[in-house]
CSV table of C-alpha atoms and ligand atoms in Angstrom, one decimal:
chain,number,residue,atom,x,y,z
A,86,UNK,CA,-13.6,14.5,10.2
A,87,UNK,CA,-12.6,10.6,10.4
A,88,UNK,CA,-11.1,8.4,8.0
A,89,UNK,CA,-11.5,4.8,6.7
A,90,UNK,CA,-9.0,2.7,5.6
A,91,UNK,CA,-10.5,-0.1,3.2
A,92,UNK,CA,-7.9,-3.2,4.2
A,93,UNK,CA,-10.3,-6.5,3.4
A,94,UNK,CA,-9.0,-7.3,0.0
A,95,UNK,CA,-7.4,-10.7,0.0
A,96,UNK,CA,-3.9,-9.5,-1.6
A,97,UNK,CA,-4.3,-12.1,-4.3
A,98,UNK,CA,-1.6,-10.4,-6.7
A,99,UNK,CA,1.1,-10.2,-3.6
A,100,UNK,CA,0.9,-14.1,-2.8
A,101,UNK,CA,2.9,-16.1,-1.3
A,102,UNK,CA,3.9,-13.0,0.7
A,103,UNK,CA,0.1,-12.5,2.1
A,104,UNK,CA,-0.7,-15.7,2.7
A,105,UNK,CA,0.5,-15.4,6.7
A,106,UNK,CA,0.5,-11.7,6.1
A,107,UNK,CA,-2.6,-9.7,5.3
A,108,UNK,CA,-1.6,-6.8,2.6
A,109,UNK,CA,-2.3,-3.9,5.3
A,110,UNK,CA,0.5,-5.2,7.9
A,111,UNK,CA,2.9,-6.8,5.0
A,112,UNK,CA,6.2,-4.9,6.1
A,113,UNK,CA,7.3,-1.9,4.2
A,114,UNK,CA,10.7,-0.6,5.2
A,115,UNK,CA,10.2,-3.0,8.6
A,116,UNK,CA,6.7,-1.5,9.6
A,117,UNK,CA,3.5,-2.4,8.7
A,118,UNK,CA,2.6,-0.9,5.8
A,119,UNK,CA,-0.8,0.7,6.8
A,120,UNK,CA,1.5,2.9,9.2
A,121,UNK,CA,2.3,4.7,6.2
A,122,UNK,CA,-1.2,6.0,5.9
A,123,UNK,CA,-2.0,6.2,9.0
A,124,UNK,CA,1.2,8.9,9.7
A,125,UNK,CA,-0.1,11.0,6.6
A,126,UNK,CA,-3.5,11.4,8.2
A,127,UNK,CA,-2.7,12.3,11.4
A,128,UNK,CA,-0.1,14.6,9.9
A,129,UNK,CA,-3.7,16.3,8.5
A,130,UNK,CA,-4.8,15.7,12.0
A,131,UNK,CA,-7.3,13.1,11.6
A,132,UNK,CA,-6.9,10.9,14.0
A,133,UNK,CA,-10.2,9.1,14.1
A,134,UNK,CA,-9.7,6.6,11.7
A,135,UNK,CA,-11.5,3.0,11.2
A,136,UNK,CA,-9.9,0.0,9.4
A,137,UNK,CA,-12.6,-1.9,7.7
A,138,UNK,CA,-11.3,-5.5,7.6
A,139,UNK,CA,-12.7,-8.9,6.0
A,140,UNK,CA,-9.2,-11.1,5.7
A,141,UNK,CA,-7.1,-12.6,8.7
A,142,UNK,CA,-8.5,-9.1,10.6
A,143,UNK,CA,-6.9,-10.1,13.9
A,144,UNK,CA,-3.5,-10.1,13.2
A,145,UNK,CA,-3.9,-6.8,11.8
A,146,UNK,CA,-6.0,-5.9,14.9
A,147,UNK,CA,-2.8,-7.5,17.0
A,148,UNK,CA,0.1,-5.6,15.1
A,149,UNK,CA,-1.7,-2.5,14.9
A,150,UNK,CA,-3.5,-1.9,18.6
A,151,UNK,CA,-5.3,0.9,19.1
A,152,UNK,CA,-3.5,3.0,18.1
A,153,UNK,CA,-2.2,5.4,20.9
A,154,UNK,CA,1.3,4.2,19.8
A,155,UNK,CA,0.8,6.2,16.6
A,156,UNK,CA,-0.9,9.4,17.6
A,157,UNK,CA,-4.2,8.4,16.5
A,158,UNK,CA,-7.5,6.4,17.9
A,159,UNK,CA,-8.1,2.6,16.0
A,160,UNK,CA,-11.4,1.2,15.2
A,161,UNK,CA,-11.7,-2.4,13.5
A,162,UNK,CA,-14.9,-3.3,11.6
A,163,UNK,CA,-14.7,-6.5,10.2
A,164,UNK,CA,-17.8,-7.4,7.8
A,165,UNK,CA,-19.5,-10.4,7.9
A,166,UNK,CA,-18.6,-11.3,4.3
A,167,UNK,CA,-17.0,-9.3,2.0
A,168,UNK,CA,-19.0,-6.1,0.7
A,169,UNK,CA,-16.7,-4.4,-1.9
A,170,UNK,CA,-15.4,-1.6,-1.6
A,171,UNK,CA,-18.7,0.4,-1.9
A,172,UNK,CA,-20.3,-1.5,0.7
A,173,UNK,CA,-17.9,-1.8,3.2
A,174,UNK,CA,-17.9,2.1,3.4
A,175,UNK,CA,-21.1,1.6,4.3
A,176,UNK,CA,-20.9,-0.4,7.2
A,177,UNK,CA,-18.1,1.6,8.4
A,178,UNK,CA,-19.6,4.9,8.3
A,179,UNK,CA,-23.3,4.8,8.4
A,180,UNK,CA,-23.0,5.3,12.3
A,181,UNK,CA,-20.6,8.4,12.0
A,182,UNK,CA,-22.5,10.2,8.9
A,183,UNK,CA,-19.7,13.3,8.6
A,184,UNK,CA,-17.2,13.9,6.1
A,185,UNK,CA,-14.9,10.8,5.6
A,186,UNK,CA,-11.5,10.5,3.9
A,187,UNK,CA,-11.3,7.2,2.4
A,188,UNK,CA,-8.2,5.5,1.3
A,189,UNK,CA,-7.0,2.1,-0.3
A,190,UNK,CA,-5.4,-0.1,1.7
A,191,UNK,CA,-2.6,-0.8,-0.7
A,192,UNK,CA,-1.7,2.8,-1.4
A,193,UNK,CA,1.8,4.3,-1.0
A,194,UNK,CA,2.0,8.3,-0.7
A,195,UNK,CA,3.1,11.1,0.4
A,196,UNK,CA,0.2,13.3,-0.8
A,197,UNK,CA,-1.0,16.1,1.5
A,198,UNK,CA,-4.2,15.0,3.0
A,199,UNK,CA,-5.1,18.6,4.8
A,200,UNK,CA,-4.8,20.8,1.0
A,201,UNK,CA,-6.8,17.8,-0.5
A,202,UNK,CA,-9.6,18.3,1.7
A,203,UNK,CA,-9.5,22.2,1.7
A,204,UNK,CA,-9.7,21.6,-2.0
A,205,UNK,CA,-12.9,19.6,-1.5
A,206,UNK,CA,-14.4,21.9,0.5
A,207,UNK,CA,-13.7,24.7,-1.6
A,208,UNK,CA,-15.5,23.1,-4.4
A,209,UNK,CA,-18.6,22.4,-2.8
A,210,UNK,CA,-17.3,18.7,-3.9
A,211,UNK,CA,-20.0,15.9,-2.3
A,212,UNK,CA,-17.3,13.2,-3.6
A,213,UNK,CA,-13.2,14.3,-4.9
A,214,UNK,CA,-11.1,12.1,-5.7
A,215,UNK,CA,-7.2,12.1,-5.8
A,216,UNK,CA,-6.0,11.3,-9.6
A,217,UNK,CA,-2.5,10.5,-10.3
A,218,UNK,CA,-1.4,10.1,-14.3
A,219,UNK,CA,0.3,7.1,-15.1
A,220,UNK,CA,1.7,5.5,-18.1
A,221,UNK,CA,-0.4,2.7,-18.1
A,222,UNK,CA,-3.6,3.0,-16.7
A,223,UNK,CA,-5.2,-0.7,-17.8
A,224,UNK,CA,-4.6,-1.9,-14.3
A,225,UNK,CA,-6.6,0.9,-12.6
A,226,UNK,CA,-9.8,3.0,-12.7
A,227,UNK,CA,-9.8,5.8,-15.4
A,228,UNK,CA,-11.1,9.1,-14.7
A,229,UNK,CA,-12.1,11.9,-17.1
A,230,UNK,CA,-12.0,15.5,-15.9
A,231,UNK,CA,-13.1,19.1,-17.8
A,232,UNK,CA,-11.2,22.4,-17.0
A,233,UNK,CA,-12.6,22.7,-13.7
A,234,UNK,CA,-11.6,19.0,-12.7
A,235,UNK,CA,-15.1,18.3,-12.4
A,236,UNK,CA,-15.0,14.6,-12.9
A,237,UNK,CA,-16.8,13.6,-16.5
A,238,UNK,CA,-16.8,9.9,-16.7
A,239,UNK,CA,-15.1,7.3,-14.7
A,240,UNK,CA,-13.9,4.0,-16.7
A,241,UNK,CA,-12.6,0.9,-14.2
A,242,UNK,CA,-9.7,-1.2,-15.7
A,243,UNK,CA,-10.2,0.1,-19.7
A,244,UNK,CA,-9.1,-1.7,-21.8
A,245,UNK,CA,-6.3,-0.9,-24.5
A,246,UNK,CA,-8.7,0.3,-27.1
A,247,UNK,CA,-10.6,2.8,-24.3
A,248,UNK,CA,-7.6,4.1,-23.3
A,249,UNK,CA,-6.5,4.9,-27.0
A,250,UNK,CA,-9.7,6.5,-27.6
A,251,UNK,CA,-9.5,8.8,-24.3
A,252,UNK,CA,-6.5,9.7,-24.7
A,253,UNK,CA,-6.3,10.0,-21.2
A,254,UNK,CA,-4.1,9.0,-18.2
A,255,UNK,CA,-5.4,10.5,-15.4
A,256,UNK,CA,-6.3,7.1,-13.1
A,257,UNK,CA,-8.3,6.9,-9.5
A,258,UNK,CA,-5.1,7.0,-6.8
A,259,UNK,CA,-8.1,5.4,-4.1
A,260,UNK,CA,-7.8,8.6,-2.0
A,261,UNK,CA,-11.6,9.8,-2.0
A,262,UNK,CA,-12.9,12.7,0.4
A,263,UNK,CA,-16.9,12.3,0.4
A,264,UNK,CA,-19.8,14.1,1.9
A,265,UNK,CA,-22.5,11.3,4.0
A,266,UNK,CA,-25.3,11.5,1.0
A,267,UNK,CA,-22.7,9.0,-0.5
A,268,UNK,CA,-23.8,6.9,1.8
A,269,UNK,CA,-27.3,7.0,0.6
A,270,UNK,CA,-26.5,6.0,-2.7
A,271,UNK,CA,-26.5,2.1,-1.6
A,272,UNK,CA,-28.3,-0.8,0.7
A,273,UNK,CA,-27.0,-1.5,3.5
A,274,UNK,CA,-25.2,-4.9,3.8
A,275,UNK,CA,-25.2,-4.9,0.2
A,276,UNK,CA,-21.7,-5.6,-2.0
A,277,UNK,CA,-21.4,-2.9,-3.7
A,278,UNK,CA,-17.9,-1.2,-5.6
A,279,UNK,CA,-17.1,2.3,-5.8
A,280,UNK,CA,-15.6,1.6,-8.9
A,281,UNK,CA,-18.4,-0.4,-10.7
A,282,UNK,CA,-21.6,1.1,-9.0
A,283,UNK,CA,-21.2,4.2,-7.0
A,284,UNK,CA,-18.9,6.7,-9.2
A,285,UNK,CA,-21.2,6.0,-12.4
A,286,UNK,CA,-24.0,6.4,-10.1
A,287,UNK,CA,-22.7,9.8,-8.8
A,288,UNK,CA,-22.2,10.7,-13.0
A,289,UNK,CA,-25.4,9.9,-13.3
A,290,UNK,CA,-27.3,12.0,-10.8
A,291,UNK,CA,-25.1,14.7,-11.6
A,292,UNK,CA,-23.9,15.5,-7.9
A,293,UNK,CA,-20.5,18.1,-7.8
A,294,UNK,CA,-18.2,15.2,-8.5
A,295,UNK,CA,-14.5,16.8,-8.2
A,296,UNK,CA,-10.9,15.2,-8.6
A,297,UNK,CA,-7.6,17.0,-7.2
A,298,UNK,CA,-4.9,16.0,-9.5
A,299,UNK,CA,-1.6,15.1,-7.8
A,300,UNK,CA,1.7,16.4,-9.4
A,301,UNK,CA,5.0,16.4,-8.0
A,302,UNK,CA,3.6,14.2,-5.0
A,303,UNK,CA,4.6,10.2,-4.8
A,304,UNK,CA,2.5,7.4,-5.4
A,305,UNK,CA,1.9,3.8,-6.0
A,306,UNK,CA,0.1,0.8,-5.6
A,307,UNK,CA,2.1,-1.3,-4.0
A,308,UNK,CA,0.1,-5.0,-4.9
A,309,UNK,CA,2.0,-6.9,-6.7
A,310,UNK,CA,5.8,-8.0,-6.2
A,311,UNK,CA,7.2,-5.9,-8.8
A,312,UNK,CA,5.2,-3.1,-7.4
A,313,UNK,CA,6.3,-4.2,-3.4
A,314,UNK,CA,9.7,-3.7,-4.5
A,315,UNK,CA,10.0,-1.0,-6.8
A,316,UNK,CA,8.6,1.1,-3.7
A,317,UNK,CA,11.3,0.5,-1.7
A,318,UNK,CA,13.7,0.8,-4.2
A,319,UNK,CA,12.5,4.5,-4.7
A,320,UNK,CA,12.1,4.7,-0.9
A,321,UNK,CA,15.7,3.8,-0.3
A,322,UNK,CA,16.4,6.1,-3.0
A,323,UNK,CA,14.6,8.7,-1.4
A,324,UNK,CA,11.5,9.4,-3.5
A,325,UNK,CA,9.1,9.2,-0.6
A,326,UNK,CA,9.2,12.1,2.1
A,327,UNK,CA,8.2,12.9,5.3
A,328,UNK,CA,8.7,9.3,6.7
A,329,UNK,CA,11.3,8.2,9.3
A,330,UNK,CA,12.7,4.8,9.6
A,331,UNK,CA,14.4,3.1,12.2
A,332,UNK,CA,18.0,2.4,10.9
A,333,UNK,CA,18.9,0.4,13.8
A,334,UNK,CA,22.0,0.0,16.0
A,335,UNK,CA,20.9,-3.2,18.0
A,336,UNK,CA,22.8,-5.5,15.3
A,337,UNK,CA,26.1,-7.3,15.1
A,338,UNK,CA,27.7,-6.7,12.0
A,339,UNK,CA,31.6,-7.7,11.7
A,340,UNK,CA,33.7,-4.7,10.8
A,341,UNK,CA,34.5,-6.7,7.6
A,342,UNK,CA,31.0,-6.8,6.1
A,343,UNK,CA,30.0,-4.3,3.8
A,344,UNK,CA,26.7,-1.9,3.8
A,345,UNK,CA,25.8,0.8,1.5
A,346,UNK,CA,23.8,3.7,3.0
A,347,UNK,CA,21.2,3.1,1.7
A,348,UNK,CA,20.1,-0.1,3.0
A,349,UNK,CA,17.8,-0.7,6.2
A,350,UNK,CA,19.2,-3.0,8.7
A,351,UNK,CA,16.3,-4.4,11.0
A,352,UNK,CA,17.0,-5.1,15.0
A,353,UNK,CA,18.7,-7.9,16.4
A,354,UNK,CA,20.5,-9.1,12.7
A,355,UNK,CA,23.6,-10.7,12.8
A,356,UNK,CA,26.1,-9.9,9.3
A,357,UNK,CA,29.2,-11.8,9.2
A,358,UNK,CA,32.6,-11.0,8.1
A,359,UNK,CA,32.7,-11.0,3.9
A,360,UNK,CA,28.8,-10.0,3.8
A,361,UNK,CA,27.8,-7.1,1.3
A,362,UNK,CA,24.4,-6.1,1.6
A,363,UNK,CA,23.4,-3.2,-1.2
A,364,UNK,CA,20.4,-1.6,-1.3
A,365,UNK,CA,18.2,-3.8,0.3
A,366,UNK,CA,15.6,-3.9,3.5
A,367,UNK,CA,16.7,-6.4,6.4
A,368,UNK,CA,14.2,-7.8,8.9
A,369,UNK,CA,14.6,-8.0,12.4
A,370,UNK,CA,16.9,-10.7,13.4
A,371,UNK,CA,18.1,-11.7,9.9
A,372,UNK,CA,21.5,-13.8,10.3
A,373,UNK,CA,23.7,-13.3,6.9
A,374,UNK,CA,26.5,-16.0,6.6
A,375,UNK,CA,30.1,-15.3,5.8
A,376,UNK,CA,30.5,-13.8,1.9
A,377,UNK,CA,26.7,-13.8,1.1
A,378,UNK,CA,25.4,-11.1,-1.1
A,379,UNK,CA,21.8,-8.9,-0.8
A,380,UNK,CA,21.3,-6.8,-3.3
A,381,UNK,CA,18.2,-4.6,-4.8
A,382,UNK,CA,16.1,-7.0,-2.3
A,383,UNK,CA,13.7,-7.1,0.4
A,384,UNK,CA,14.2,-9.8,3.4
A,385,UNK,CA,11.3,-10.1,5.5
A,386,UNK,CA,12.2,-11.0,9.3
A,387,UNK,CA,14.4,-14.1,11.0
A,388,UNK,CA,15.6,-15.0,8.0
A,389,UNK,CA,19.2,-17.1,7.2
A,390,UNK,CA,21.5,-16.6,4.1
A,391,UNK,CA,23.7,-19.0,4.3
A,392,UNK,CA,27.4,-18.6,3.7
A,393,UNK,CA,27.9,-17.4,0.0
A,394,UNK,CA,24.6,-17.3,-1.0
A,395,UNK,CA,23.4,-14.0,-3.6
A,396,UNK,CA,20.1,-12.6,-3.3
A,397,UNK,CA,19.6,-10.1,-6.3
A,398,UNK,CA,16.4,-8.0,-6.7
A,399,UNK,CA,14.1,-10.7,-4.8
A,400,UNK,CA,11.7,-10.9,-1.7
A,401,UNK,CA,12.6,-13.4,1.0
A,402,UNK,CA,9.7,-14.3,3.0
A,403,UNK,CA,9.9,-15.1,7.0
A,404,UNK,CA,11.9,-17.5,8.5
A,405,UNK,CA,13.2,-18.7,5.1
A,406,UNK,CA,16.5,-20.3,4.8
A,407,UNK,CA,18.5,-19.7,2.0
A,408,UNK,CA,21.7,-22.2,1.5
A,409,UNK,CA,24.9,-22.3,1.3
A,410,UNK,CA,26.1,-20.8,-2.4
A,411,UNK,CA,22.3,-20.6,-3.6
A,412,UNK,CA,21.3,-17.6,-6.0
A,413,UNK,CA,17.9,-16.3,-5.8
A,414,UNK,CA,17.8,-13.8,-8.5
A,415,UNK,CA,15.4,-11.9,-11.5
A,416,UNK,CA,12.6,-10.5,-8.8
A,417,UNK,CA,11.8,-13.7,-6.8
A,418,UNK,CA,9.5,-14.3,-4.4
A,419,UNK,CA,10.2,-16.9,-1.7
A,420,UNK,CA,6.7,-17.4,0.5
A,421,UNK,CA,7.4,-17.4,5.0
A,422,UNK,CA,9.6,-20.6,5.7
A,423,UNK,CA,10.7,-21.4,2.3
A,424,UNK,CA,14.1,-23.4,2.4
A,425,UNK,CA,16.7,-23.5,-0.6
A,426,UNK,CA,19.1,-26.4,-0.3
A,427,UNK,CA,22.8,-25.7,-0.9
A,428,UNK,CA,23.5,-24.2,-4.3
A,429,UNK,CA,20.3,-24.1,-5.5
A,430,UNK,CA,19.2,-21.4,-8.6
A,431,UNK,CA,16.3,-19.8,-8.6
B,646,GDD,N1,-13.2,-3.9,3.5
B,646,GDD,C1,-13.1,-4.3,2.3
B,646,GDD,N2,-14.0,-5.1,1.7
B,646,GDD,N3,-12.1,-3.8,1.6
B,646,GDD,C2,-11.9,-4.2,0.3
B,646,GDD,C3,-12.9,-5.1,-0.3
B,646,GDD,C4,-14.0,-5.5,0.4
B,646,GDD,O1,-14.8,-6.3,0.0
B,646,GDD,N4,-12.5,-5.3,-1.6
B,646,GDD,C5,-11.3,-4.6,-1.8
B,646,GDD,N5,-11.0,-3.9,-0.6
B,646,GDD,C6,-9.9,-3.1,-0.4
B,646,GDD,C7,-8.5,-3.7,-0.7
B,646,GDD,O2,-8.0,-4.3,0.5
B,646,GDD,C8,-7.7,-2.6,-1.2
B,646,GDD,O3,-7.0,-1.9,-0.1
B,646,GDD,C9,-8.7,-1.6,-1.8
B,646,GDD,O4,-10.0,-2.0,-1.3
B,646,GDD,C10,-8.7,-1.6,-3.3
B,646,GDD,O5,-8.8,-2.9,-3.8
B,646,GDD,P1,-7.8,-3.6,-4.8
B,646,GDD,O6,-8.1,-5.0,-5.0
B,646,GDD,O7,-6.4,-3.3,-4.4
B,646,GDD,O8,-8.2,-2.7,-6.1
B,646,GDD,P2,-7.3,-2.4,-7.4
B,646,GDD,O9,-5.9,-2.0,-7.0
B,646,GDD,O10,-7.4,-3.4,-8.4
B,646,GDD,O11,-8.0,-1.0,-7.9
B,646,GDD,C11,-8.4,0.0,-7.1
B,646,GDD,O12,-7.2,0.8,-6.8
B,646,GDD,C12,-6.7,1.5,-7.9
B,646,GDD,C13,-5.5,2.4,-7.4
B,646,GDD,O13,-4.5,1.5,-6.9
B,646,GDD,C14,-9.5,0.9,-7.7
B,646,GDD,O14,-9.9,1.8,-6.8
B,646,GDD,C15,-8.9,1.6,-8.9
B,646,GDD,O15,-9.9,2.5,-9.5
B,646,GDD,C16,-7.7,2.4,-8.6
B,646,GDD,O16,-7.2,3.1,-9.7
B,647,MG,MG1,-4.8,-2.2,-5.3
């Protein structure tokens, strides 16, 4: 059994943050994000697992290694040019031909990989994917299920009037375990979507096309900034188990600063006297001034928040300097090396 991370979108919806940062390594919590995937699969003990690339694939090549630091054995497949998500499965696994888990690269869970695959086999599936019900499914792919959760019709991004006609809110979570004679179903080195060309195509040829329906279990897309945030909100909160993170020690905060219990403090961060920082995510060697405020934010690494400055339910980018008295409130998203002069609103 292997598994294959699909991590070549461009992250479009999370810019600025992924224009020096490809979506797969954008921190979450102070790790790259893919980490979180990668823990839940070897936690199912698969540990051969491929990352099919097509953007800025070194640096996540560079953050991520082989993977010996994780448990697990990394292989990076960059395509040529982009090939969807269809055919990028392709290229990845034509080699391998054996059962692959498939997951999208922008996917926060905590979903039980091993019972989702017993379930697959069980059914005699040749292709099951994980559904999660949402409240609104426009943004997503749509999927129709009978009594048996054999999977009846699959509908990507419906539109309001679909949706009221379906009645249905059962969406595609991008977890997919499926059989090799998937892989015959498309050209090689051909774009092709899973969403767009392959499901329908499964429908069509009537192969045992299966969904396991998540419950209780977290998830989330976490593509867009809203989305980016609200995750670690409910991760702070602590929606999301199974996960450690590193609450570090190696940082100088004066006795007269003020942290809730929540919040993550990266390595190396200096907090001054004054400072309140409320549930929030702190990079590594962040340096908060005297009487500056963090709340309900993420700060990506080396940052500076100058003395009095309030952050309030926003994303700070790297290296950014925030001045003196500035506010950057209302979910904000300040791009890497962004600089606010003193007392500036955003
Ligand atoms: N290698 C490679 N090549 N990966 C790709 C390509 C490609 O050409 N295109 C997209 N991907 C990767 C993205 O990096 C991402 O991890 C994943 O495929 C899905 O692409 P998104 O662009 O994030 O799709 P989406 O969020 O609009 O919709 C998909 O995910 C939803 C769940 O979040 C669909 O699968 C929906 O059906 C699903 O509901
Ligand atoms: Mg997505």
């Amino acid at each position: 059994m292997q598994a294959l991370i699909l991590a070549g979108g461009k992250g479009t919806r999370l810019r600025p943050l992924t224009v020096y940062t490809p979506k797969p390594i954008v921190p979450f919590c102070n790790r790259a994000f893919l980490l979180y995937q990668i823990e839940i699969l070897r936690k199912a003990g698969i540990t051969d697992i491929t990352l099919s690339l097509s953007y800025q694939p070194d640096k996540i090549e560079h953050v991520l290694g082989n993977g010996s630091d994780y448990g697990v054995n990394l292989r990076f497949i960059t395509e040529p040019a982009p090939l969807g998500t269809g055919g990028a499965y392709r290229f990845a696994a034509d080699d391998i031909r054996e059962t692959t888990v498939v997951f999208n690269g922008d996917i926060l869970t905590d979903f039980d990989i091993g019972r989702f695959i017993e379930r697959h086999k069980d059914l005699g599936s040749v292709a099951t994917l994980a559904l999660k019900p949402v409240e609104n499914p426009s943004a997503y792919g749509l999927v129709e299920t009978d009594s048996d959760s054999r999977i009846l019709g699959f509908l990507e991004k419906p539109t309001e009037e679909q949706i009221e006609k379906l009645k249905i809110n059962t969406i595609n979570a991008g977890i997919y375990v499926l059989e090799p004679a998937i892989l015959d179903l498309m050209p090689m080195g051909e774009n092709r979507s899973f969403e767009y060309d392959i499901f329908p195509e499964i429908l069509k040829r009537q192969m045992p096309f299966y969904a396991g329906i998540m419950t209780d279990e977290y998830w989330r897309d976490i593509g867009t900034p809203a989305s980016y945030l609200t995750a670690h909100q409910d991760f702070l909160r602590g929606e999301i188990s199974g996960f450690e993170v590193d609450r570090s020690d190696l940082t100088d905060v004066a006795t007269k600063a003020t942290i809730d219990s929540r919040s993550i403090i990266g390595e190396g961060c200096v907090i001054k006297p004054g400072a309140r920082i409320t549930n929030s995510v702190i990079g590594p060697g962040v340096q908060i001034e005297e009487k500056a405020v963090v709340e309900d934010s993420v700060l990506w690494a080396h940052s500076r928040i100058s003395t009095a400055a309030e952050i309030r339910g926003s994303i700070i980018g790297r290296s950014c300097h925030i001045g003196r008295n500035a506010v950057v409130d209302h979910g904000s998203v300040l791009g890497d090396k962004s600089t606010l002069t003193d007392y500036t609103k955003v």
